[in-house]
Coordinates of C-alpha atoms in Angstrom, one line a residue:
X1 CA 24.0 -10.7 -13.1
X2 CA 25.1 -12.8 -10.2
X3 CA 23.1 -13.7 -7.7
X4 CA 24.0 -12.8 -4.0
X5 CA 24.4 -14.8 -0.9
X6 CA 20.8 -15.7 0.6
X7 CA 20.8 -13.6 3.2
X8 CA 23.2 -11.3 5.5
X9 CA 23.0 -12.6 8.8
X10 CA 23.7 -16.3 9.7
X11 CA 20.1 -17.7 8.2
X12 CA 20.9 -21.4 6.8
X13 CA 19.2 -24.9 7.3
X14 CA 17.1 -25.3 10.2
X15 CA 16.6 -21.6 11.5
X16 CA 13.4 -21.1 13.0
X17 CA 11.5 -17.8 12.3
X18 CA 9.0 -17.9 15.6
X19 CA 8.7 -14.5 16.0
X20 CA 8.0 -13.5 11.9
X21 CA 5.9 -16.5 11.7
X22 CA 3.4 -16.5 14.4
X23 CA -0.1 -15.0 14.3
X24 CA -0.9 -11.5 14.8
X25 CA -4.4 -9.5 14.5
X26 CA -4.9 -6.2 13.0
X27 CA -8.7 -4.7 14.8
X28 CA -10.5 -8.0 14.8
X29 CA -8.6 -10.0 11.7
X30 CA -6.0 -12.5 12.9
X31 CA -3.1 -12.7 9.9
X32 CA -1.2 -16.4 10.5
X33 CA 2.3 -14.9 10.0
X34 CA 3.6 -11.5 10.4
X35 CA 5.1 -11.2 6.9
X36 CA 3.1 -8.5 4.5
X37 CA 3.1 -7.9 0.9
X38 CA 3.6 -4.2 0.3
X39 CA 1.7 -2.4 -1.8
X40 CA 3.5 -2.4 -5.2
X41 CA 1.9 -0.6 -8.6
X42 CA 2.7 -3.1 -10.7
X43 CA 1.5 -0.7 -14.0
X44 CA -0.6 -4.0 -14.9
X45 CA -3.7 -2.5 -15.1
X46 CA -5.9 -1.4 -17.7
X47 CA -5.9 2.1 -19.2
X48 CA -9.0 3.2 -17.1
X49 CA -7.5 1.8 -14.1
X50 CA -9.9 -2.1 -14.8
X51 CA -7.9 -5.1 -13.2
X52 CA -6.3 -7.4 -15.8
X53 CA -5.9 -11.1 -15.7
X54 CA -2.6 -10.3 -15.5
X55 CA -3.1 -8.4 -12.1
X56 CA -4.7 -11.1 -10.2
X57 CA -2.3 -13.8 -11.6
X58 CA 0.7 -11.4 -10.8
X59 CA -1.0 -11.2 -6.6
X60 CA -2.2 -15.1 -6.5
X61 CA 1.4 -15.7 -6.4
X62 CA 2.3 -13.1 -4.1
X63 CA -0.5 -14.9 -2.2
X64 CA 0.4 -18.4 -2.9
X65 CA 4.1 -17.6 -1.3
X66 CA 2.4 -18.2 2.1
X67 CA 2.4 -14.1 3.6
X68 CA 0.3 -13.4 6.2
X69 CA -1.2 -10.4 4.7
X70 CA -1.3 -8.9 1.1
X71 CA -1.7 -5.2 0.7
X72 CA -2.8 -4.3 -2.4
X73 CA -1.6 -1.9 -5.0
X74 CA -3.1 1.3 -5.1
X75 CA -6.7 2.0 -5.6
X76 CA -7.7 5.3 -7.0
X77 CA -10.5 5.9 -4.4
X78 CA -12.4 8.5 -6.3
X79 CA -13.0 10.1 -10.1
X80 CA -11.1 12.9 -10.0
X81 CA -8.1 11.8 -8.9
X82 CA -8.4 8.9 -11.4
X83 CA -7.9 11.6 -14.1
X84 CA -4.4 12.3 -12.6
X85 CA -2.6 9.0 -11.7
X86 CA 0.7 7.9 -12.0
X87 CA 1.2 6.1 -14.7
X88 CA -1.6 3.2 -15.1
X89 CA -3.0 2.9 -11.8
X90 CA -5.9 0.8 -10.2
X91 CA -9.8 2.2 -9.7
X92 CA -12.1 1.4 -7.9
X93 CA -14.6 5.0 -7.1
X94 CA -18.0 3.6 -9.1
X95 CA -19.9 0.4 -8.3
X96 CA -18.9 -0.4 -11.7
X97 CA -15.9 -1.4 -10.6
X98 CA -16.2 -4.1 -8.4
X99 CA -15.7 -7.0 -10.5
X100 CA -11.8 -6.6 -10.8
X101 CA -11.4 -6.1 -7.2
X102 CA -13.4 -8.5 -5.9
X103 CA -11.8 -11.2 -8.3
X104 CA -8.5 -9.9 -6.3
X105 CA -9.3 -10.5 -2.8
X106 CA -11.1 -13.9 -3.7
X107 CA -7.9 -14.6 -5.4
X108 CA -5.5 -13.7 -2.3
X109 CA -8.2 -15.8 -0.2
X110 CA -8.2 -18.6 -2.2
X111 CA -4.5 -18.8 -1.8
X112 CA -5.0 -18.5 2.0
X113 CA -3.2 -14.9 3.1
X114 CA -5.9 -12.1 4.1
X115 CA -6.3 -8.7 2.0
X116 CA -6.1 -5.5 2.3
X117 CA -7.0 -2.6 -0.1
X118 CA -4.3 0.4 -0.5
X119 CA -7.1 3.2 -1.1
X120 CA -6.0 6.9 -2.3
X121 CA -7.4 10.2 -2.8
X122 CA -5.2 11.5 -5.1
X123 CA -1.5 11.9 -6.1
X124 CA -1.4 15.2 -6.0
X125 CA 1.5 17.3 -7.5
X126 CA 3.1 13.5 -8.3
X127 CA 0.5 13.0 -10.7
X128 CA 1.3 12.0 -14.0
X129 CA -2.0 13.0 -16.3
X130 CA -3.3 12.0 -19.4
X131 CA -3.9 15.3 -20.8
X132 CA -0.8 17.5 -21.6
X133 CA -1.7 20.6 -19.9
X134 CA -3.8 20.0 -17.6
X135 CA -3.1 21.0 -13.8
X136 CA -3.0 19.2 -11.3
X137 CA -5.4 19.2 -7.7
X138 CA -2.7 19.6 -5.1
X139 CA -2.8 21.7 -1.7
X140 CA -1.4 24.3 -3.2
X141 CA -1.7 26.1 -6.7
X142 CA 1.6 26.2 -9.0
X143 CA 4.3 24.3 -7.0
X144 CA 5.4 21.1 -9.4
X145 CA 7.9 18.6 -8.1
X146 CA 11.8 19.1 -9.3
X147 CA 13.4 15.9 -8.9
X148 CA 17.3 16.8 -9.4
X149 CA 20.0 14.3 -11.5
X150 CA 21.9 13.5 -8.4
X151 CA 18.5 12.4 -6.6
X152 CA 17.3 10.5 -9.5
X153 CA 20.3 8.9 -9.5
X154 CA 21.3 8.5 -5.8
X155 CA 17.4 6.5 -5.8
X156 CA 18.4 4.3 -8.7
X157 CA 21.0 2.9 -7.4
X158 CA 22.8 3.8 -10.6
X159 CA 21.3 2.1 -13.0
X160 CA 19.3 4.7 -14.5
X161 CA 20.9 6.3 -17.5
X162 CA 18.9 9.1 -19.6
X163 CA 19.9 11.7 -21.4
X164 CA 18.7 15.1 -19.1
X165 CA 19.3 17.3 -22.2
X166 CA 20.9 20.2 -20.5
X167 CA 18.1 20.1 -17.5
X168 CA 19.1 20.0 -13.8
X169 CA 16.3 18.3 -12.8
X170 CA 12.9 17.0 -14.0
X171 CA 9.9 19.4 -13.4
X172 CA 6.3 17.8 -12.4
X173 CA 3.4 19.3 -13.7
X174 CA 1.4 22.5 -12.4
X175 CA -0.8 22.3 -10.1
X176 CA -4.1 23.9 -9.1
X177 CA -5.0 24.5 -5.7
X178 CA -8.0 22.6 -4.2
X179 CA -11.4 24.5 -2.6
X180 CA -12.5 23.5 0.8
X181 CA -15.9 22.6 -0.6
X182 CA -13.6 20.3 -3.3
X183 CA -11.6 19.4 -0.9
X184 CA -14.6 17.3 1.4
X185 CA -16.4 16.4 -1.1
X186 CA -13.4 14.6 -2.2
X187 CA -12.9 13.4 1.2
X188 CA -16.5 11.9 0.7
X189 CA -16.3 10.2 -2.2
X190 CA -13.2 8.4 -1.4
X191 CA -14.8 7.4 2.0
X192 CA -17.9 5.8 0.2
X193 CA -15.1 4.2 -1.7
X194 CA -13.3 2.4 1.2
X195 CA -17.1 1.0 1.6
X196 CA -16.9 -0.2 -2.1
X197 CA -13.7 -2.3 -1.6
X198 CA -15.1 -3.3 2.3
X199 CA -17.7 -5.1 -0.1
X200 CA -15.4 -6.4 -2.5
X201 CA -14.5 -8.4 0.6
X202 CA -11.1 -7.3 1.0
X203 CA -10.3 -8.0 5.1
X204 CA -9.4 -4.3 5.6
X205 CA -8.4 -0.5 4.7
X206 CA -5.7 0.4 4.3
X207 CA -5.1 4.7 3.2
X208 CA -1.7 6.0 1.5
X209 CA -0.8 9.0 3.1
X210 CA 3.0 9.0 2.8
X211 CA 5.6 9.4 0.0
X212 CA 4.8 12.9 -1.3
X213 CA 0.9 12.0 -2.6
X214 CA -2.0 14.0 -1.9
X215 CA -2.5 13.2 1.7
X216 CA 1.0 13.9 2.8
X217 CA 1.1 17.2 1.0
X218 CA -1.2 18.8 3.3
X219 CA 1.3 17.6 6.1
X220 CA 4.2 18.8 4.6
X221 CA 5.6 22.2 4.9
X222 CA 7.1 22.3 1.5
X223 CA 4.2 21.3 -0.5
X224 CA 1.6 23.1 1.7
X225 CA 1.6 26.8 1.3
X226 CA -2.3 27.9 2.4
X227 CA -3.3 30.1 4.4
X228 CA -6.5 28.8 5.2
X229 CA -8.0 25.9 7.8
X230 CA -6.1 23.4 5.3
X231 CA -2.7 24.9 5.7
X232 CA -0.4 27.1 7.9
X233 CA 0.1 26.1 11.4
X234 CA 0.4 22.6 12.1
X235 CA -2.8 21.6 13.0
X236 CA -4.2 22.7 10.1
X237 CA -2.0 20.5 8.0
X238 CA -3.1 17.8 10.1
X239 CA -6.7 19.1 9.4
X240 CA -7.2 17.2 5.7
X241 CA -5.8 13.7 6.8
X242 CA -7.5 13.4 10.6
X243 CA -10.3 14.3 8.6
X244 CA -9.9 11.9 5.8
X245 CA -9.4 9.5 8.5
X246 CA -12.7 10.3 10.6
X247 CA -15.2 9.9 7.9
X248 CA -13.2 6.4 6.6
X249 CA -13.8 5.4 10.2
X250 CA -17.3 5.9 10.4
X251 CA -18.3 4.3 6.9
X252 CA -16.5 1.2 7.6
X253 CA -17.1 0.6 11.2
X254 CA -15.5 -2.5 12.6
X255 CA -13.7 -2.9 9.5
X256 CA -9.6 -2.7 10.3
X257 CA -8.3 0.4 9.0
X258 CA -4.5 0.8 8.7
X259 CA -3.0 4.1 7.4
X260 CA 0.8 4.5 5.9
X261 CA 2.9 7.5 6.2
X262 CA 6.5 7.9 5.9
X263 CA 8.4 8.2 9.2
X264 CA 10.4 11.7 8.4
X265 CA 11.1 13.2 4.9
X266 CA 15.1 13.7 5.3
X267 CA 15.0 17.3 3.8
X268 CA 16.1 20.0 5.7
X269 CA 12.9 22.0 7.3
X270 CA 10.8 18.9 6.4
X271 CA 8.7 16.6 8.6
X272 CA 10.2 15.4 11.8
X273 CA 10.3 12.1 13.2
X274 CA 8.6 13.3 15.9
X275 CA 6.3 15.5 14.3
X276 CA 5.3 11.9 11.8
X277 CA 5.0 10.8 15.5
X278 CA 2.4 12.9 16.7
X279 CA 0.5 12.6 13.1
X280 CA 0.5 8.5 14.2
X281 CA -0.9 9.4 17.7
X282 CA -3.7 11.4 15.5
X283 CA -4.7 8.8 14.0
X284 CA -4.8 6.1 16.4
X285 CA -6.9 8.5 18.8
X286 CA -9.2 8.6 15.5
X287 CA -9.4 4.6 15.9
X288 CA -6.7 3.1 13.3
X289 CA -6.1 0.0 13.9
X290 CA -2.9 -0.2 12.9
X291 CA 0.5 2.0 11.8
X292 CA 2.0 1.3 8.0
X293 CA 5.5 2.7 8.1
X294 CA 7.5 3.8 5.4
X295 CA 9.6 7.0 4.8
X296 CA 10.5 9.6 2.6
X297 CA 9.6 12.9 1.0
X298 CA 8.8 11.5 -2.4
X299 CA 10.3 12.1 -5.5
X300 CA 12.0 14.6 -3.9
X301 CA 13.7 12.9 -1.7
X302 CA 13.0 9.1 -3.3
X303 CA 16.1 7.6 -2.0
X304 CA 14.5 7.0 1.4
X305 CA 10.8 5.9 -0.5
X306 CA 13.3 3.1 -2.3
X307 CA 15.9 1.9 -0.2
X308 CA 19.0 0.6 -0.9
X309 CA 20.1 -2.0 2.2
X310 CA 22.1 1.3 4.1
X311 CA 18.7 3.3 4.6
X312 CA 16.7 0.3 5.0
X313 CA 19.1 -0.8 7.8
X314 CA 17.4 2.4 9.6
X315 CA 13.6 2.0 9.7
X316 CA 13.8 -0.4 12.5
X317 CA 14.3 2.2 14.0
X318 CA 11.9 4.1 13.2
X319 CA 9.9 1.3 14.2
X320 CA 10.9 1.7 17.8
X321 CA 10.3 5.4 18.4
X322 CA 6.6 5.1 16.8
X323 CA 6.3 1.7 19.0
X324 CA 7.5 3.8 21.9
X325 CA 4.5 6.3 21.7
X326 CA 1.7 4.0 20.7
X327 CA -0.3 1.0 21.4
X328 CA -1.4 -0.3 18.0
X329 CA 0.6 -2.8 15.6
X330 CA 3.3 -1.4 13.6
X331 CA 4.3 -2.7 10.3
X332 CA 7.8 -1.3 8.6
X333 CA 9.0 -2.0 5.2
X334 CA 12.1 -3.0 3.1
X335 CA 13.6 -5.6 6.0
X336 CA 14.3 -8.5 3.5
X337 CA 16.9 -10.1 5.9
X338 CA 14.5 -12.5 8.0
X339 CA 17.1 -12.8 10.7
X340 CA 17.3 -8.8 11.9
X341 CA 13.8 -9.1 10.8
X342 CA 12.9 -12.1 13.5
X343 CA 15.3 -10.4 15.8
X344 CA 13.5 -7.2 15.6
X345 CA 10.3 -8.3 15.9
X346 CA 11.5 -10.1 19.4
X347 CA 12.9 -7.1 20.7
X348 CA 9.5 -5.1 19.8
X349 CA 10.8 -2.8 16.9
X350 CA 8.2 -3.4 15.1
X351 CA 5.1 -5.6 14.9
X352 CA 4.9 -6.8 10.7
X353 CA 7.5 -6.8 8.0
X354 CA 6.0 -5.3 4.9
X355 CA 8.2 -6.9 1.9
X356 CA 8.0 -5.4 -1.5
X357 CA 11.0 -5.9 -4.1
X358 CA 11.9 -9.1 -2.6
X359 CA 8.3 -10.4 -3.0
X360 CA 9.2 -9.6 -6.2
X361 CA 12.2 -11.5 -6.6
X362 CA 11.1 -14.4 -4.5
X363 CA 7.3 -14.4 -3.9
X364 CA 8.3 -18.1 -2.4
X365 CA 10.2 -16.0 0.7
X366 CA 7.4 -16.6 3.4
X367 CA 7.2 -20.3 2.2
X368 CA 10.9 -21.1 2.5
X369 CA 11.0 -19.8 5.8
X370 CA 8.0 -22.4 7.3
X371 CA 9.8 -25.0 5.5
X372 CA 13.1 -24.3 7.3
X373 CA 14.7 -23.2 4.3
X374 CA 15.7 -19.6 4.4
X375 CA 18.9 -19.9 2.4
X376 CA 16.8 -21.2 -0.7
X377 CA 15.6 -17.5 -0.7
X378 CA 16.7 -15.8 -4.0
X379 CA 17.4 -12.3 -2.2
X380 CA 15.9 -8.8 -4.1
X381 CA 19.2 -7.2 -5.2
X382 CA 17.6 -3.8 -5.0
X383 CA 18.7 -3.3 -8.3
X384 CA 15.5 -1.6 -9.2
X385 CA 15.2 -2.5 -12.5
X386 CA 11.0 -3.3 -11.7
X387 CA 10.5 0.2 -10.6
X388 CA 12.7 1.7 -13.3
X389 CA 10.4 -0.3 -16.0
X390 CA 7.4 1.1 -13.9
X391 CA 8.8 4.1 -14.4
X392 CA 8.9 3.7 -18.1
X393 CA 5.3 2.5 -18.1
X394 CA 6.1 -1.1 -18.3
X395 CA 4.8 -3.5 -16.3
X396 CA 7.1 -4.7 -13.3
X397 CA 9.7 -7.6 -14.2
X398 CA 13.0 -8.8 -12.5
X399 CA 16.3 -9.9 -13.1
X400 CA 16.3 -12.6 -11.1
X401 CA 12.9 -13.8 -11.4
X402 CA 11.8 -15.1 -15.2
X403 CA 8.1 -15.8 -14.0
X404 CA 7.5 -11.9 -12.7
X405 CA 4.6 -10.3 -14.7
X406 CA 3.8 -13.3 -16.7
X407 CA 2.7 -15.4 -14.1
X408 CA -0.8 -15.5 -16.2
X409 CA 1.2 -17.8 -18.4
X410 CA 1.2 -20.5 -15.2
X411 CA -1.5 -22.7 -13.9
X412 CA -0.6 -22.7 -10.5
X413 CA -1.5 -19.1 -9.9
X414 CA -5.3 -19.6 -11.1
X415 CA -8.2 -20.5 -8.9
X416 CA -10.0 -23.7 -9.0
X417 CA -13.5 -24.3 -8.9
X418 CA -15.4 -23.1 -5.4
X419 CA -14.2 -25.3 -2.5
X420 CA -15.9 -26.9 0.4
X421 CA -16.5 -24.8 3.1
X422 CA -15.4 -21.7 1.5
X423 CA -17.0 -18.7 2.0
X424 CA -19.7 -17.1 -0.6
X425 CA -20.1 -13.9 1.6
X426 CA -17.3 -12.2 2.7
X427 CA -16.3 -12.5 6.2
X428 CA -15.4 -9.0 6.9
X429 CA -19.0 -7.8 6.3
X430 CA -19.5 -9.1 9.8
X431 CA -17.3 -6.7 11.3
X432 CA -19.3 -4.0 8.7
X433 CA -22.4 -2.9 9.5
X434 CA -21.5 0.4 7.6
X435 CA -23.9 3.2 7.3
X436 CA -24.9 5.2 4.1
X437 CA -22.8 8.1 3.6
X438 CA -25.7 9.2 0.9
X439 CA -28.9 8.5 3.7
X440 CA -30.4 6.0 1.4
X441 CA -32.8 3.8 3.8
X442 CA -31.7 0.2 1.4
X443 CA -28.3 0.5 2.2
X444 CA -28.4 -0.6 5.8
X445 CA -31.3 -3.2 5.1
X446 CA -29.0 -4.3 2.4
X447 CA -25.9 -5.1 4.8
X448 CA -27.6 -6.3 7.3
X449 CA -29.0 -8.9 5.5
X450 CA -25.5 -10.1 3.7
X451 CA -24.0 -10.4 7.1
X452 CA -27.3 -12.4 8.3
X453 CA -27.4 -14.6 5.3
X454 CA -23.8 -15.6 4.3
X455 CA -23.1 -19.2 2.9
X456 CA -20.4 -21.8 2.9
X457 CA -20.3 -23.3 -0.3
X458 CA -21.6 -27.2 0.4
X459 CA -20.1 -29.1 -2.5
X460 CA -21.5 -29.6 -5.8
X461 CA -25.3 -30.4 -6.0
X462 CA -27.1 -32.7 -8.5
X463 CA -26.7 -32.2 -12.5

């Protein structure tokens, strides 16, 4: 496959990228740049959703590349949606598992770039679970997914080939509808699960709510069909989300929470722009820090959710309508062109360029712009061979990049030994101060004296 030019728009030797790379905060944590990593399921992971080595070598690069902020892959934020993922998928619901993800966000801190954990509460009628029959906790009960031929293919760019067998389109599998007593004590869990990863010192929160998951469901009037506080009018189908939202809020305090949505779903009778608009001014009423965007209905509609450089040449504009109507950050995806991304950015489209695929192909790309070097940049293709091998439960790889998913194989992406200075209790704990969601009196004692008693680590001490 040949590689194409750098980038589209006039970058070459000695562009400047002031308005990408200056600072930015998110709540109270300043990022140096204003390039993200986007939250990628890199199908990496463990069977029961543990964090390989392979994980945190696979984001110390991503880290290592010189972003601002790294978002992580999804975190299955509580145990029963952890029985329905998609594909093999992150956990972290169960004090049990915070070994992996803390070994994550010391590993994007060690490389210099702050982190922030992708939490979910389910994948709803997208799920994909282990056992064959089993249905699936959606908004409402018997409603799968059909994802037709011509959107599979229209998403994959045409490279996907397989063999249909007569169907017209794939079918998900059933679903169940959720109580309202299942329903918030789901909402719960997850909540004292955004704690979990607040102590696995990850910088902030951030909640998937867009692309045809669980939360967005509830929003949307084709996968929402109750008739009860959940569903119906519009505010109810607010209801499950601003909820969601609330009780986040409360159990991490200070903490910056970010939430992602998609800006429309681009099916006819589906969410609005302006309708994704007011769920934005929801939220940020509801004290979220800051405005994820993507778009798309899901697999439904998953040629919006995955790009190809037409339909990414919109969400700038998205960008602008959602800046238009509120005052916290923005951050938009899929603008791999650092020019119109810069140029944006200047002309307040948006706030922080989320980059996915092409921190794939080039995790280097944040790097080569400080340097002055944008044409080095080996530009994503969007090709979408990674998500087509995610698709086939592979982990991610790429064309044009040799070192993607075996960058465990390379020192470089390791950590060293603790350095001077660095930090042995995570700095966000002094935003924290989070209550017990469970009225236990030790939690409280218990955070206030890790944010009273952190340490720098002081150099090695006698042998």
């Amino acid at each position: 496959m040949k590689t194409k030019p750098a980038m589209d728009s006039g970058s070459g030797p000695g562009k400047t990228f002031g308005n990408l790379l200056s600072p930015i905060k998110i709540g109270p944590v300043e990022l140096k740049n204003r390039i993200a990593v986007a939250p990628m399921q890199t199908y990496m992971s463990g069977p029961n959703g543990e964090i390989t080595e392979q994980c945190l070598a696979y984001i110390g690069a991503r880290a290592k590349g010189g972003p601002g902020l790294v978002i992580s892959g999804v975190f299955l934020g509580t145990k029963l949606a952890s029985q329905f993922p998609v594909g093999r998928t992150m956990s972290l619901f169960h004090p049990g598992h915070q070994l992996g993800p803390t070994l994550y966000a010391e590993r994007v801190h060690y490389f210099g770039a702050a982190a922030c954990a992708q939490m979910s509460p389910g994948s709803g009628r997208q799920s994909t679970p282990y056992e064959r029959d089993a249905e699936v906790p959606a908004p409402t009960a018997g409603l799968p997914y059909e994802m037709t031929k011509e959107k599979m293919f229209d998403a994959m760019a045409g490279a996907l080939s397989v063999d249909m067998r007569g169907r017209e389109f794939l079918v998900g599998p059933m679903t169940r509808e959720m109580s309202i007593s299942e329903i918030r004590s789901e909402q719960r869990e997850f909540a004292n699960s955004c704690q979990l990863a607040v102590l696995c010192g990850f910088d902030m929160i951030e909640i998937h709510a867009g692309h045809g998951f669980l939360c967005h469901e509830f929003l949307s009037p084709f996968s929402n069909k109750r008739t009860d506080l959940y569903g119906g009018e519009w505010r109810n189908r607010k209801r499950f989300l601003n909820e969601l939202v609330e009780i986040v809020r409360y159990a991490i305090q200070g903490v910056p929470l970010v939430v992602r949505i998609s800006a429309e779903e681009h099916m006819e009778g589906g969410l609005s722009r302006d309708e994704m608009i007011d769920v934005a001014r929801d939220l940020e009423a509801r004290g979220v820090d800051c405005i994820h965007l993507s778009d798309g209905g899901g697999l439904e509609e998953c040629g919006h959710q995955i790009p190809d450089a037409d339909r990414a040449a919109h969400i700038p504009e998205h960008g602008r309508d959602f800046k238009k109507a509120l005052k916290v950050p923005i951050i938009v995806a899929s603008q791999h062109d650092p020019v119109k991304a810069d140029k944006d950015i200047g002309e307040g489209a948006f706030d922080i360029s989320a980059l996915g695929r092409q921190m794939l192909c080039d995790p280097e790309y944040p790097n080569k712009l400080a340097a002055g070097k944008p044409e080095e940049i080996v530009r994503c293709a969007r090709c979408n061979i990674c998500i087509l091998r995610g698709l086939a439960g592979m982990y991610l790889a790429c064309p044009l990049n040799p070192n993607l998913g075996r960058e465990y194989l390379i020192e470089e992406y390791k950590m060293g030994p603790w350095k001077t200075g660095e930090r042995l209790i995570p700095k966000v704990l002094e935003h924290a101060r989070m209550p017990s969601l469970y009225n236990t009196q030790w939690w409280r004692s218990e955070i206030e004296f890790v944010e009273k008693c952190w340490r720098p680590f002081r150099g090695p001490g006698p042998r």
